[in-house]
XYZ file of C-alpha atoms in Angstrom:
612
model
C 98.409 133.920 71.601
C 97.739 131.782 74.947
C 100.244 132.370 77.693
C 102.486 129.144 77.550
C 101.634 126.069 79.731
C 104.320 124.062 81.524
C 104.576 119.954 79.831
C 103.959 117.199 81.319
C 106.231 116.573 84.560
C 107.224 112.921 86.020
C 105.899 113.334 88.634
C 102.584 114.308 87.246
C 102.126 111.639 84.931
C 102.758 109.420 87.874
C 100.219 110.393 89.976
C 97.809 110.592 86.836
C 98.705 106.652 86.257
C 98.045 105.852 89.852
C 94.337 107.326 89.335
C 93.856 105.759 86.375
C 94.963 102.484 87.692
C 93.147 102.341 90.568
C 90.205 103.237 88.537
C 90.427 100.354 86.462
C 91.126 97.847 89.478
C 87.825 98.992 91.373
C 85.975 98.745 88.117
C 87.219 95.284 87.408
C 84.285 93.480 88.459
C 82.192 95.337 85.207
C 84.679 94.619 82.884
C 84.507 90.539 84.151
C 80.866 90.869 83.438
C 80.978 92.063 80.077
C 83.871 90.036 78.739
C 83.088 88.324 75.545
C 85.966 88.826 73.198
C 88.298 86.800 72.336
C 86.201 84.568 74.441
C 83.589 84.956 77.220
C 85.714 83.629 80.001
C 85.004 86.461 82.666
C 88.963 87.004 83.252
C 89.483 91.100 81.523
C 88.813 92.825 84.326
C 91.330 91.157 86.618
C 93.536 90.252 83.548
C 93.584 94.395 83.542
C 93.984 94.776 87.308
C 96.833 92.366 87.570
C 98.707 94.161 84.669
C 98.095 97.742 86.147
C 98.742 96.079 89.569
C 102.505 95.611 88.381
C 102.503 99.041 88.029
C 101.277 100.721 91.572
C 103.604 97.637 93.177
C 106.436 98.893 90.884
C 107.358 101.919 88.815
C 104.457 103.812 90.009
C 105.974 103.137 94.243
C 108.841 105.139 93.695
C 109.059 108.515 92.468
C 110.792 110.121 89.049
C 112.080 113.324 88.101
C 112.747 112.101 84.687
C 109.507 111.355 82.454
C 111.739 108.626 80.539
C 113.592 107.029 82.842
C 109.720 106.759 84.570
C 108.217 105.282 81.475
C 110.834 103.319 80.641
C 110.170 101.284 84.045
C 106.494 101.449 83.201
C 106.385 99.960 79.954
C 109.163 96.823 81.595
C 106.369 96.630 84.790
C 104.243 95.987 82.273
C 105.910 93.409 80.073
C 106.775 91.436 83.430
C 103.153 91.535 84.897
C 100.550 91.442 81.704
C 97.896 89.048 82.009
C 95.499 88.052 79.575
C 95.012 89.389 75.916
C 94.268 92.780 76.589
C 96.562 93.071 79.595
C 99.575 92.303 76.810
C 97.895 94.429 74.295
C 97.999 96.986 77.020
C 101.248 96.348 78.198
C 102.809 96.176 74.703
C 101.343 99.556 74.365
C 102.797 101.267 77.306
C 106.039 99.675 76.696
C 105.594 101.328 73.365
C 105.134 105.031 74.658
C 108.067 104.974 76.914
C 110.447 103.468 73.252
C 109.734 106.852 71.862
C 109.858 108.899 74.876
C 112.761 107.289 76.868
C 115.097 110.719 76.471
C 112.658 113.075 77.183
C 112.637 114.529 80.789
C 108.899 116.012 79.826
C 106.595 115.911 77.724
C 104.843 118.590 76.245
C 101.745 117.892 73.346
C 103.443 117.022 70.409
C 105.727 114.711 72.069
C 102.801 113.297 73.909
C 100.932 112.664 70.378
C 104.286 111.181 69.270
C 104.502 108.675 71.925
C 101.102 107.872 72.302
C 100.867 107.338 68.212
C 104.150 104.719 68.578
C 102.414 102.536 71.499
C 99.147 102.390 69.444
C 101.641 101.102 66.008
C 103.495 98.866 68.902
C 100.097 97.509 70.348
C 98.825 96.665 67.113
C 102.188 95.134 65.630
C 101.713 93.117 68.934
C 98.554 90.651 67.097
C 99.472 88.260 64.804
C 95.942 89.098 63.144
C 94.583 92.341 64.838
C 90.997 92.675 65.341
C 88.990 96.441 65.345
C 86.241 96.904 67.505
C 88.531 96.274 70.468
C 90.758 98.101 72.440
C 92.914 98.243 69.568
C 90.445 100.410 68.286
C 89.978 102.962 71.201
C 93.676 103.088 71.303
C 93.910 103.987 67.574
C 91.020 106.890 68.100
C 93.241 108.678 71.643
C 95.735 108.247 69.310
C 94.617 110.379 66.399
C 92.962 112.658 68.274
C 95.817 113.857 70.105
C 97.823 113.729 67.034
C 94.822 116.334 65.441
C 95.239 118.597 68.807
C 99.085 118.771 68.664
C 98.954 119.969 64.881
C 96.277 122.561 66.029
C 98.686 123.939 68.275
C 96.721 125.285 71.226
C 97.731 125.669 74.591
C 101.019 126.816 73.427
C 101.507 122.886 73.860
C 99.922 121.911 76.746
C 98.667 118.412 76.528
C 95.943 118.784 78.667
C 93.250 120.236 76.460
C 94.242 117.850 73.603
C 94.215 114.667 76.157
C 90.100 116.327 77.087
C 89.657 116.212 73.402
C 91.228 113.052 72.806
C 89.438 111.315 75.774
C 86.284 112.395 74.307
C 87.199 110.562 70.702
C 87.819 107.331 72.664
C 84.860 107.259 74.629
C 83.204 107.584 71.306
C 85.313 105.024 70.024
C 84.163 102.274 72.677
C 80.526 103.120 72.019
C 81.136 101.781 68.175
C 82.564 99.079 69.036
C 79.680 96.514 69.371
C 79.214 97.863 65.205
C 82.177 96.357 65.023
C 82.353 93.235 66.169
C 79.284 90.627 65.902
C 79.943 88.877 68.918
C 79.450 91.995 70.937
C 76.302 93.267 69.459
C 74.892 89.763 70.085
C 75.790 89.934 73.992
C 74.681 93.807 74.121
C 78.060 94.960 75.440
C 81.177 96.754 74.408
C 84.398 95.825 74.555
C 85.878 94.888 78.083
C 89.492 95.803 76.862
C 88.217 98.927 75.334
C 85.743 99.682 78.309
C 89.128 99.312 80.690
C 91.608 101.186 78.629
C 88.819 104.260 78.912
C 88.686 103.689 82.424
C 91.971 104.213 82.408
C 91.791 107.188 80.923
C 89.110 108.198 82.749
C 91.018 108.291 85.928
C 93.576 109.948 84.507
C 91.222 112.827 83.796
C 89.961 112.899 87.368
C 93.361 113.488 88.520
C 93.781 115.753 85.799
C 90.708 118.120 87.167
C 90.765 117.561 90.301
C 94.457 116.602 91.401
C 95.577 114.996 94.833
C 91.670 115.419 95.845
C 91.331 113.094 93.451
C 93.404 110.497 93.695
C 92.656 110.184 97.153
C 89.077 109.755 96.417
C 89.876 107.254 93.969
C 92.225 105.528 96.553
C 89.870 105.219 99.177
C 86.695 103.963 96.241
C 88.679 101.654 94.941
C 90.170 99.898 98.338
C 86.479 100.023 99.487
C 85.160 97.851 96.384
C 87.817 95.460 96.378
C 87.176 94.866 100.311
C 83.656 94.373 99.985
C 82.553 93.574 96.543
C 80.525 90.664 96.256
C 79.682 88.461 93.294
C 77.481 90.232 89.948
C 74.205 90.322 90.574
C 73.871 89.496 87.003
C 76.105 88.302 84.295
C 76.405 88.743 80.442
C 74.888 85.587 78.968
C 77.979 83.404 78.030
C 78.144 83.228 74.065
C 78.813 79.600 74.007
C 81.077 79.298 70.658
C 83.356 82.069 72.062
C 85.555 79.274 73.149
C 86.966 77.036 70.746
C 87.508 73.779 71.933
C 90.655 73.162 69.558
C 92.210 76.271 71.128
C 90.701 75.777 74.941
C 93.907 76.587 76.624
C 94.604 80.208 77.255
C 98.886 80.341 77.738
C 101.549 83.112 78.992
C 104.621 83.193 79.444
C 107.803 85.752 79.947
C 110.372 85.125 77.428
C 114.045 86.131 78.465
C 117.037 86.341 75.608
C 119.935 88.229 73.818
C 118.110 89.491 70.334
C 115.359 87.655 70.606
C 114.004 87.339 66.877
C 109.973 88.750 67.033
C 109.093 87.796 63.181
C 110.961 83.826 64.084
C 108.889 83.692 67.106
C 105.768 84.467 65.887
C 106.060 82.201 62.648
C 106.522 79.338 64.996
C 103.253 80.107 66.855
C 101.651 80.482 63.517
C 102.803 76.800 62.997
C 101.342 75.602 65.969
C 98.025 77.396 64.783
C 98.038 79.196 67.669
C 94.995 82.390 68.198
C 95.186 85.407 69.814
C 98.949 85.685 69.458
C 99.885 88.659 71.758
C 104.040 88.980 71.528
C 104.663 92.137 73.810
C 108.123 93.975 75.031
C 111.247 94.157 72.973
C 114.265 91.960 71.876
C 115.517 91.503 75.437
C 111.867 90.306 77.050
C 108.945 89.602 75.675
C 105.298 88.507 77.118
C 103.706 85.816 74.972
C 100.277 85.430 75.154
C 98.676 82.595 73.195
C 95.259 80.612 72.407
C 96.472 76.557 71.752
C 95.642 72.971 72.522
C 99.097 71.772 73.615
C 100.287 74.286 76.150
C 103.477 72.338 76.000
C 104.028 72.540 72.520
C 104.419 76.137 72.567
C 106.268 77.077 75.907
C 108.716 74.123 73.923
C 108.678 76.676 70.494
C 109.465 79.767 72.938
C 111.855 77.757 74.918
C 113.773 77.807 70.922
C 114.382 81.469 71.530
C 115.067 82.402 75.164
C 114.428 81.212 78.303
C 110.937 80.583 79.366
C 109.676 81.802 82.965
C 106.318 82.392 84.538
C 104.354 79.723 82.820
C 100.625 79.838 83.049
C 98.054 77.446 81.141
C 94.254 78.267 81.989
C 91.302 76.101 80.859
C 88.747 78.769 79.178
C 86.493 75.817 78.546
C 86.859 74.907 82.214
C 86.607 78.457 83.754
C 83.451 79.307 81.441
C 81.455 75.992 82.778
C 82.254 77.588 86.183
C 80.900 80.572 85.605
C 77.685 79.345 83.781
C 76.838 77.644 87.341
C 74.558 79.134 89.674
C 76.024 78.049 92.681
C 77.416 80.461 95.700
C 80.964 78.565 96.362
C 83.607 77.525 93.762
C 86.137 74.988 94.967
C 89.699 74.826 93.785
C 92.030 71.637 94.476
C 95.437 72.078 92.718
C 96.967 69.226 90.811
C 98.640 66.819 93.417
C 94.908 65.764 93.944
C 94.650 62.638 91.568
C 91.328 63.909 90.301
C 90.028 61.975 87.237
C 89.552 64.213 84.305
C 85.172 63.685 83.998
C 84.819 63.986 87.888
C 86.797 67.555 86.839
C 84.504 68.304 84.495
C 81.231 67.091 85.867
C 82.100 69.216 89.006
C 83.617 72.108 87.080
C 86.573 72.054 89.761
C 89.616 74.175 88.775
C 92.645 73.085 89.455
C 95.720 75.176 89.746
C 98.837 72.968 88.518
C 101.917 72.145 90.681
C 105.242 72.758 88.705
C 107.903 69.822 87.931
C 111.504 70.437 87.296
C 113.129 67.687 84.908
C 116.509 67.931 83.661
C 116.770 71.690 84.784
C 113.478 72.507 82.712
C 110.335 73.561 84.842
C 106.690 72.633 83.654
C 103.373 72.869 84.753
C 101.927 69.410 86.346
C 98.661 67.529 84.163
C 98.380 70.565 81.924
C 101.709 71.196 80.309
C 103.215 67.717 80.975
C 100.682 64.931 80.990
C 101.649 62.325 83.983
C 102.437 59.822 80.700
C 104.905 62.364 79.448
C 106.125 62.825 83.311
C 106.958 59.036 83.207
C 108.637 58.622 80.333
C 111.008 61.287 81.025
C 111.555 60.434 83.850
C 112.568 56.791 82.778
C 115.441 58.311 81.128
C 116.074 61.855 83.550
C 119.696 62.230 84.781
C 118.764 63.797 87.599
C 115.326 62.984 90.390
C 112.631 65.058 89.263
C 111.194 67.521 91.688
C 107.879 68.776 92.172
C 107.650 71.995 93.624
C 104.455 74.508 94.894
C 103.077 76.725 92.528
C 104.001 80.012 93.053
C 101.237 82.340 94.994
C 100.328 84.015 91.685
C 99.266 80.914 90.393
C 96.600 80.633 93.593
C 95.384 84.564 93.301
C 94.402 84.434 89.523
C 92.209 81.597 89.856
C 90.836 83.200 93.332
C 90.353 86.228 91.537
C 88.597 85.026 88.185
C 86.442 82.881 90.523
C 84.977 85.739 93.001
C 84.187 87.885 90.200
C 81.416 85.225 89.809
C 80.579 83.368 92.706
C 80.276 84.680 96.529
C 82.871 82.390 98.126
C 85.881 80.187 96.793
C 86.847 77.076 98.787
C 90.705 75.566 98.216
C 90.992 71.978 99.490
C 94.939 71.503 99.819
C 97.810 69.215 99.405
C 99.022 68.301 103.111
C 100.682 71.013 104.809
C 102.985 68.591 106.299
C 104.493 67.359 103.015
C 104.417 70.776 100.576
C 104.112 74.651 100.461
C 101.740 74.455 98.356
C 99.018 74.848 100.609
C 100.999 78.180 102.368
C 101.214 79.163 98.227
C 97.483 79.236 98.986
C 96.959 80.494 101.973
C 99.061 83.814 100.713
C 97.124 84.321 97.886
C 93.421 83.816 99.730
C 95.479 86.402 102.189
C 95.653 89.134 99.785
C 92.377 88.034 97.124
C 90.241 88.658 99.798
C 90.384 86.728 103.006
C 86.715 86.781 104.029
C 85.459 85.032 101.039
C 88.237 83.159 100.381
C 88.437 79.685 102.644
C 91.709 77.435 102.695
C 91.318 73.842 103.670
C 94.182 71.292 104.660
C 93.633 67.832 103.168
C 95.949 66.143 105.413
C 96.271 63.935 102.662
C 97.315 63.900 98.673
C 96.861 61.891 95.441
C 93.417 59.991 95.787
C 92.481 61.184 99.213
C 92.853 64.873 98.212
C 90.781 64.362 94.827
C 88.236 62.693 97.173
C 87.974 65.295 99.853
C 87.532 68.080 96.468
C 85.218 65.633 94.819
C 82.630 65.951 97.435
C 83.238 69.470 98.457
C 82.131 70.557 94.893
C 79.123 67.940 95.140
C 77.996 70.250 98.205
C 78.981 73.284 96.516
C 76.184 72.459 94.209
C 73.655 71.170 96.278
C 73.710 75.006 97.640
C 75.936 74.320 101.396
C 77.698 77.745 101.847
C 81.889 77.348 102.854
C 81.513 77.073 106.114
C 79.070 74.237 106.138
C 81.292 72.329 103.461
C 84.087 73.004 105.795
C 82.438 71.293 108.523
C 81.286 68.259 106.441
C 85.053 67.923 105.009
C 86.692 67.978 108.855
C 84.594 65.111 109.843
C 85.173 63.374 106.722
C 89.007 63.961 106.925
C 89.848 61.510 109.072
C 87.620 58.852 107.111
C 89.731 59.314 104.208
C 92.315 56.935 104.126
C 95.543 56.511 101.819
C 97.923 53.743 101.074
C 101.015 53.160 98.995
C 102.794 50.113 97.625
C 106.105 50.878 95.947
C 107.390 48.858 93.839
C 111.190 50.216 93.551
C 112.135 52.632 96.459
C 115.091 54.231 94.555
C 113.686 57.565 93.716
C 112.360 57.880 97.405
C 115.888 56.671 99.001
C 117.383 58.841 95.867
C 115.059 62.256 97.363
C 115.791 61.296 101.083
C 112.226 60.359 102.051
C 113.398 56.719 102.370
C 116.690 56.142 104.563
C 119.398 53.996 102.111
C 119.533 51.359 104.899
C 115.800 50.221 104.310
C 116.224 50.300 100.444
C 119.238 47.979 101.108
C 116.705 45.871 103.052
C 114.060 45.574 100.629
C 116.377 44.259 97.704
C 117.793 41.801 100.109
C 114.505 40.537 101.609
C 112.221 40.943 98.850
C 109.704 42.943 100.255
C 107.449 45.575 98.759
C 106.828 48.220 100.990
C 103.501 49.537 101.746
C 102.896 53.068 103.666
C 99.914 54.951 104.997
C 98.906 58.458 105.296
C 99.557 59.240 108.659
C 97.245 61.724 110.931
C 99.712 64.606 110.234
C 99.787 64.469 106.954
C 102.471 62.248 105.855
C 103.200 59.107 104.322
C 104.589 56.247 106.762
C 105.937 52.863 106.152
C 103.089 50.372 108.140
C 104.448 46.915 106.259
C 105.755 44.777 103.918
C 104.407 41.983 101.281
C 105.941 39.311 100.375
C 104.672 39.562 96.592
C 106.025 39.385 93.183
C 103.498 38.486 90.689
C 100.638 38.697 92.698
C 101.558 42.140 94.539
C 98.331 43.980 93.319
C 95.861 41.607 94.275
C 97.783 40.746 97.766
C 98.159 45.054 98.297
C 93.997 44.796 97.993
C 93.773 42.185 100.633
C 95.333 43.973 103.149
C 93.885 47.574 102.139
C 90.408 45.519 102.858
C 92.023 43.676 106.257
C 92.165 47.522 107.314
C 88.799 48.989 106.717
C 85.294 47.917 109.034
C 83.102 45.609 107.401
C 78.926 46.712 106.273
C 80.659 50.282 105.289
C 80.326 51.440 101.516
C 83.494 53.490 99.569
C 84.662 55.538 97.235
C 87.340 55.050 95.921
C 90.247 56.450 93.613
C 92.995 54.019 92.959
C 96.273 55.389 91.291
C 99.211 54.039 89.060
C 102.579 55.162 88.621
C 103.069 54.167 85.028
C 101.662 50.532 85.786
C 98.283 50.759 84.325
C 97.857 46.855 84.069
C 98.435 46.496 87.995
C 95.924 49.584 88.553
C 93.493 47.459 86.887
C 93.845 44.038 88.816
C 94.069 46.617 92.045
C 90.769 47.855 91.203
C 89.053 44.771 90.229
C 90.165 42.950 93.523
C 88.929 45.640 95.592
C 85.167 45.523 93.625
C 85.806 41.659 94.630
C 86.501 42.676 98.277
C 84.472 45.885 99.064
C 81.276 47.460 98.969
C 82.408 50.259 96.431
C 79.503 52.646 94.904
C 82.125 54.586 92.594
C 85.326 53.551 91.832
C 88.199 55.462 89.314
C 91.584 54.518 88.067
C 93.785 57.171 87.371
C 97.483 57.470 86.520
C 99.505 59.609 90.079
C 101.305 62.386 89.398
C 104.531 63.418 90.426
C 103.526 65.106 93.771
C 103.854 61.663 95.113
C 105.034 59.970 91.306
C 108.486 61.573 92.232
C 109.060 59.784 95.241
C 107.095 56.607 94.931
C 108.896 55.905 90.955
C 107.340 53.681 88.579
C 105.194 50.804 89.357
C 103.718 52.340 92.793
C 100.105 51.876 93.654
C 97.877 53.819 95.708
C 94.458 53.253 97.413
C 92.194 56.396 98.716
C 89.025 55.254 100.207
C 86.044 57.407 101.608
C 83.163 56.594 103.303
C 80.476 56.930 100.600
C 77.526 59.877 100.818
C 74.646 58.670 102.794
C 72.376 59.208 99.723
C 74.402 56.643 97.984
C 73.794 53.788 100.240
């Protein structure tokens, strides 16, 4: 018989994860490329880096003696920071080993077969409608195989030579996987989940065979790539119905409760004909991961069964549009920039959303909460609604996704001066990758904003690298002007931007207050009207009194729930000024909050030269 081998330790299996987890994180640009399935939106690679990211930041920092009490904070690091379909499917997995091993101090192979055999049952309970020729799939084949070498007994039950054998079967498992799934075959890949789960693996092995050599190596590769990679030279042709349009919005969120009820949950995202249902963690906290229309509608079904935190709503439609673009810079406005919807889409600008807390409930601005929705409750809200900065997280997935396709990403901010939102920003280009990753104040909001983004994506695509859109958007900052009329002051005396004194004033006297986006960034009171009726039409007049004559504009005018004084705005300003484009949109609650119902706003630039 073979001498007996020692099991696995804690705090070997944590320095095996940290190999394999860095080895998945350098190779995340490859798994971007080939990401078709569930839909080719170039997001599995970092989707898997982010997930495995929790990990090294978490329960992999600080060392175990106990293999359960390790796993157990594994599979929760998990839960908390899965991203993406197969980041949950991963996740859901992990948290899945460390159920069945949570009492064992070691492991040796048969409880390594055990625990590996429960996360694979977990992962696939997971899907609402589980798909092979996925990771699923790869997952499955480790699985038996190191169930076959723990029945064989060898080793004296080491898992090592069964994890060799078992790595082997999943290798082989990702190579059938474009058999199994049409989609893949068509785009001549396999799987990106599966490819990353083998990486995984993979590094695992290294560290298995070579030990601390390795993951030093692996260390020092992977810090290297993410430093300097670049975009793909080449891409995976994007299948074009991998997205459907019904089901555009790709949604997460971390669900929080006492008992939480799986089976209710999941039947009320099967109401809300929801796809790629990933529910992973337990009864206490669970990761939802979702395909939908209405993002709303189901962060409001999961709000039902616990309490609903780390919202995120991406476009797939949107991001794949921006990757099918063969331009060098991507540029990223978030959503206090009144940007109309087709200038959005024309450009194939992303836009990362602001959050809004109503009634004690948070939700994410223009994709969750439409700015009609945003009105009406706030008609009837107890309490001031507050827009706050999304959280840095928000800024480093979409910086992320976007360099794993293009060479630089350009963020044109709200106004430092009035939000955090553009710090939010600046700490996430910080640690994305601060060379390719450029951060640009606005010094303004609403309209202005939208029109400093609207023609930094119009250079974008005429081929101007960062720096020279940079340039072009610091002499055209100062050009871009904003004004406000408010119609009722109460939310801004109510949130302390207007002192109670001049609200007094302006009920007594009658006037309507108009303010101006000052040069550092903020809004100041410059006059009032004397208008009741006519206050649209007379807030045009002197917007036009302001600007030099034989000049043509842009212009984005905005409404705060007043769409019938947008519209006599907008016409008396074609009457009044050269304008060669022109948009009425409804303002959101970055400034919607403060200004209340009724407000107007004015952004005007100087039009492009090629437009005259």
């Amino acid at each position: 018989m073979p001498d007996a081998r020692p099991p696995l330790t804690a705090p070997a299996l944590r320095r095996a994860l940290i190999a394999g987890a860095r080895r998945v994180i350098a190779g995340r640009d490859r798994l971007n490329r080939i990401n078709v399935f569930p839909v080719a939106d170039g997001d599995t690679g970092n989707n898997l880096a982010h997930t495995l990211g929790s990990l090294l930041n978490g329960a992999l920092s600080r060392r175990s003696r106990h293999i359960g009490e390790l796993l157990q904070r594994v599979g929760e690091d998990a839960v908390d920071g899965a991203r993406g379909n197969s980041g949950a499917i991963l996740a859901q997995f992990l948290y899945g080993v460390a159920e069945y091993a949570r009492a064992q101090p070691a492991l040796d192979a048969a409880a390594l077969a055990g625990a590996v055999r429960h996360g694979a049952e977990q992962a696939r309970a997971a899907l609402a409608h589980p798909v092979e020729g996925t990771i699923l799939s790869v997952i499955n084949a480790f699985a038996d195989a190191l169930d076959e070498a723990a029945r064989a007994g060898a080793d004296g039950g080491d898992p090592r030579a069964g994890f060799a054998a078992a790595l082997e079967q999943a290798r082989s498992a990702l190579a059938r996987t474009p058999q199994q799934l049409a989609l893949l075959q068509r785009a001549g890949v396999v799987d990106a989940g599966a490819r990353g789960f083998v990486d995984l693996l993979e590094g695992i092995a290294e560290f298995v065979d070579g030990g601390p050599r390795a993951l030093r190596m692996r260390g020092a590769h992977g810090a290297a790539n993410d430093a300097c990679a670049g975009p793909p030279a080449a891409a995976v042709p994007v299948v074009h119905d991998a997205v459907d349009p019904q089901r555009r919005w790709c949604c997460e969120c971390l669900l929080t409760g006492d008992a939480m009820d799986r089976a209710a949950l999941a039947a009320a995202l099967e109401a809300l004909d929801a796809d790629s249902v990933v529910l992973a963690g337990g009864a206490a906290r669970l990761r939802v991961h979702a395909h939908v229309g209405a993002p709303q509608r189901l962060f409001d079904a999961c709000a039902a069964h616990g309490e609903v935190d780390g919202m995120k709503a991406d476009d797939m439609l949107q991001q794949q549009r921006s990757v099918e673009r063969n331009q060098r810079v991507a540029v990223v406005t978030d959503s206090a920039a009144d940007l109309p919807d087709e200038l959005a889409e024309r450009h194939a600008l992303q836009v990362v959303p602001v959050r809004v807390s109503i009634d004690g409930r948070d939700y994410l601005d223009k994709t969750a909460l439409s700015t009609a929705e945003f009105y009406r409750r706030m008609a009837v809200s107890a309490d001031l609604p507050r827009p706050s900065q999304p959280p840095a997280g928000d800024f480093r997935r979409c910086f992320d996704f976007l360099l794993g396709h293009r060479a630089q990403v350009l963020y044109v901010g709200l106004s430092r001066a009035v939000s955090g939102t553009l710090q939010a920003g600046e700490q996430a280009a910080s640690r994305s990758d601060p060379q390719r990753v450029r951060v640009f104040d606005s010094v303004n909001a609403a309209g202005g904003q939208a029109l400093l983004a609207w023609r930094a994506a119009e250079l974008a695509e005429a081929g101007w690298d960062a720096a020279a859109i940079v340039a072009e958007l610091e002499r055209l900052r100062p050009a871009t002007r904003t004004w406000a009329m408010a119609r009722d002051i109460t939310h801004a005396v109510r949130g302390g931007r207007i002192p109670a004194w001049a609200g007094a004033l302006v009920r007594w006297t009658g006037l309507t207050p108009v303010a101006a986006m000052r040069g550092d960034g903020r809004l100041g009171v410059r006059t009032g009207l004397f208008a009741r009726a006519g206050a649209a039409q007379a807030f045009a007049r002197y917007v036009a009194r302001q600007l030099p004559a034989g000049q043509r504009w842009r212009a984005i005018v905005g409404h705060c729930d007043a769409v019938g004084d947008g519209e006599r705005l907008l016409a008396e300003l074609r009457r009044r000024l050269a304008l060669s484009e022109a948009w009425l949109v409804e303002t959101g609650p970055a400034l919607g909050a403060h200004a209340g119902r009724g407000a107007l706003l004015v952004s005007l630039q100087p039009a492009p030269a090629q437009e005259d």
